[in-house]
Amino acid sequence: MAPDPTKLILLVEDDPDHELLTIRALKKSSIANEVKVAHDGEEALDILFGPEPMQPQVILLDLKLPKVDGLEVLRRIRSDERTLMLPVVILTSSDEERDLVASYKMGVNSYIRKPVNFNDFAEATRQLGMYWLLLNECPPKA
């Protein structure tokens, strides 16, 4: 089963190295889906709710973001009927339990701590892509 290139991935990541690693790991795993990158929380909200809103297949959301942090982005996603059911995966380097608990209380679908080693990071990204883009059944788009 090949990935559907029409299923957009929204990557919300402010660290250029993590952005590059994530995209590289997805490509290495033959995930051919388009990846739209937002470099801060405000840009992510513009992509989701701006004049030409996008409905990604999955959102990979960092927590520590400039302008609007990841938890606030998640809160806004879950409070709007158009994005309420979008799959959101927190992909973060935070090892604080309060971030994990707050994310689940706000309705995140998955919480992944970024592995430090590239090979481990690539494997986690490959599994994440395979699950959310190939195996998971998403609700119809609003």
CSV table of C-alpha atoms in Angstrom, one decimal:
chain,number,residue,atom,x,y,z
A,1,MET,CA,0.0,0.0,0.0
A,2,ALA,CA,1.6,3.3,-1.1
A,3,PRO,CA,1.1,6.6,0.7
A,4,ASP,CA,-1.5,8.9,-0.8
A,5,PRO,CA,0.4,12.1,-1.9
A,6,THR,CA,-2.8,14.1,-1.6
A,7,LYS,CA,-2.8,13.6,2.2
A,8,LEU,CA,-0.9,16.6,3.5
A,9,ILE,CA,1.2,16.5,6.6
A,10,LEU,CA,1.4,19.7,8.6
A,11,LEU,CA,4.7,19.9,10.4
A,12,VAL,CA,4.8,22.7,13.1
A,13,GLU,CA,8.5,23.0,14.0
A,14,ASP,CA,10.6,26.1,14.7
A,15,ASP,CA,14.0,24.3,14.8
A,16,PRO,CA,15.5,24.1,11.3
A,17,ASP,CA,17.5,21.0,12.2
A,18,HIS,CA,14.5,19.1,13.5
A,19,GLU,CA,12.5,20.2,10.5
A,20,LEU,CA,15.2,18.9,8.2
A,21,LEU,CA,15.5,15.6,10.1
A,22,THR,CA,11.8,15.0,10.1
A,23,ILE,CA,11.4,15.6,6.4
A,24,ARG,CA,14.5,13.5,5.7
A,25,ALA,CA,13.2,10.7,7.8
A,26,LEU,CA,9.8,10.8,6.1
A,27,LYS,CA,11.5,10.7,2.7
A,28,LYS,CA,13.8,7.9,3.8
A,29,SER,CA,10.7,5.9,4.8
A,30,SER,CA,9.2,6.5,1.3
A,31,ILE,CA,6.5,8.7,2.7
A,32,ALA,CA,5.7,10.7,-0.5
A,33,ASN,CA,3.0,12.9,1.1
A,34,GLU,CA,3.4,16.7,0.8
A,35,VAL,CA,4.8,18.3,4.0
A,36,LYS,CA,3.7,21.8,4.7
A,37,VAL,CA,5.9,23.4,7.4
A,38,ALA,CA,4.8,26.1,9.9
A,39,HIS,CA,7.7,27.7,11.7
A,40,ASP,CA,5.7,29.0,14.7
A,41,GLY,CA,2.3,28.6,16.2
A,42,GLU,CA,0.8,31.7,14.6
A,43,GLU,CA,1.8,30.4,11.1
A,44,ALA,CA,0.2,27.0,11.9
A,45,LEU,CA,-3.1,28.7,12.9
A,46,ASP,CA,-3.0,30.8,9.7
A,47,ILE,CA,-2.6,27.6,7.7
A,48,LEU,CA,-5.5,25.9,9.5
A,49,PHE,CA,-7.9,28.9,9.8
A,50,GLY,CA,-6.6,31.6,7.4
A,51,PRO,CA,-8.3,32.8,4.2
A,52,GLU,CA,-7.4,29.5,2.4
A,53,PRO,CA,-7.6,26.9,5.2
A,54,MET,CA,-5.9,23.6,4.8
A,55,GLN,CA,-7.1,20.2,6.2
A,56,PRO,CA,-4.0,18.1,6.7
A,57,GLN,CA,-4.2,14.4,7.2
A,58,VAL,CA,-2.1,14.7,10.4
A,59,ILE,CA,-0.5,17.5,12.3
A,60,LEU,CA,3.0,17.0,13.8
A,61,LEU,CA,3.2,19.6,16.5
A,62,ASP,CA,6.1,20.8,18.5
A,63,LEU,CA,5.3,22.3,21.9
A,64,LYS,CA,8.0,24.9,22.4
A,65,LEU,CA,7.1,27.4,19.6
A,66,PRO,CA,7.5,31.1,19.2
A,67,LYS,CA,4.5,33.5,19.0
A,68,VAL,CA,1.9,30.9,20.0
A,69,ASP,CA,3.0,27.8,21.9
A,70,GLY,CA,2.1,24.2,20.9
A,71,LEU,CA,-0.5,23.7,23.7
A,72,GLU,CA,-2.3,26.9,22.6
A,73,VAL,CA,-2.3,25.7,19.0
A,74,LEU,CA,-3.7,22.4,20.2
A,75,ARG,CA,-6.4,24.1,22.3
A,76,ARG,CA,-7.5,26.2,19.2
A,77,ILE,CA,-7.5,23.1,17.0
A,78,ARG,CA,-9.8,21.2,19.5
A,79,SER,CA,-12.1,24.2,20.0
A,80,ASP,CA,-13.0,24.7,16.3
A,81,GLU,CA,-15.6,22.4,14.7
A,82,ARG,CA,-13.5,22.4,11.4
A,83,THR,CA,-10.4,20.9,13.1
A,84,LEU,CA,-11.9,19.3,16.1
A,85,MET,CA,-11.2,15.7,14.9
A,86,LEU,CA,-7.9,16.3,13.0
A,87,PRO,CA,-5.2,13.9,14.2
A,88,VAL,CA,-2.6,15.8,16.2
A,89,VAL,CA,0.7,14.2,17.2
A,90,ILE,CA,2.9,16.1,19.6
A,91,LEU,CA,6.5,15.6,18.5
A,92,THR,CA,8.7,17.3,21.1
A,93,SER,CA,12.0,17.2,23.0
A,94,SER,CA,10.2,18.1,26.2
A,95,ASP,CA,10.5,15.5,28.9
A,96,GLU,CA,8.2,17.4,31.3
A,97,GLU,CA,5.3,15.3,32.6
A,98,ARG,CA,3.1,18.3,32.9
A,99,ASP,CA,3.4,18.8,29.0
A,100,LEU,CA,2.4,15.2,28.5
A,101,VAL,CA,-0.6,15.4,30.8
A,102,ALA,CA,-1.7,18.8,29.5
A,103,SER,CA,-1.5,17.5,25.9
A,104,TYR,CA,-3.7,14.5,26.6
A,105,LYS,CA,-6.2,16.6,28.6
A,106,MET,CA,-6.5,18.9,25.5
A,107,GLY,CA,-7.2,15.9,23.2
A,108,VAL,CA,-3.9,15.1,21.6
A,109,ASN,CA,-3.9,11.8,19.7
A,110,SER,CA,-0.3,10.8,20.4
A,111,TYR,CA,2.7,12.2,22.3
A,112,ILE,CA,6.2,11.3,21.0
A,113,ARG,CA,9.5,12.4,22.6
A,114,LYS,CA,12.0,13.1,19.8
A,115,PRO,CA,14.8,10.5,20.1
A,116,VAL,CA,18.3,12.2,20.2
A,117,ASN,CA,19.9,9.7,17.9
A,118,PHE,CA,19.2,10.2,14.2
A,119,ASN,CA,18.6,6.5,13.5
A,120,ASP,CA,16.1,6.3,16.3
A,121,PHE,CA,14.5,9.5,15.2
A,122,ALA,CA,14.2,8.3,11.6
A,123,GLU,CA,12.7,5.0,12.8
A,124,ALA,CA,10.1,6.8,15.1
A,125,THR,CA,9.2,9.1,12.2
A,126,ARG,CA,8.9,6.2,9.8
A,127,GLN,CA,6.5,4.4,12.2
A,128,LEU,CA,4.6,7.6,12.8
A,129,GLY,CA,4.2,8.2,9.1
A,130,MET,CA,3.2,4.6,8.3
A,131,TYR,CA,0.6,4.6,11.1
A,132,TRP,CA,-1.0,8.0,10.6
A,133,LEU,CA,-0.9,8.0,6.8
A,134,LEU,CA,-1.5,4.4,5.9
A,135,LEU,CA,-3.2,2.5,8.7
A,136,ASN,CA,-5.2,5.1,10.6
A,137,GLU,CA,-8.7,5.9,9.3
A,138,CYS,CA,-9.4,9.6,9.6
A,139,PRO,CA,-12.8,11.2,9.9
A,140,PRO,CA,-14.2,12.9,6.8
A,141,LYS,CA,-12.9,16.4,6.2
A,142,ALA,CA,-15.1,19.2,7.5
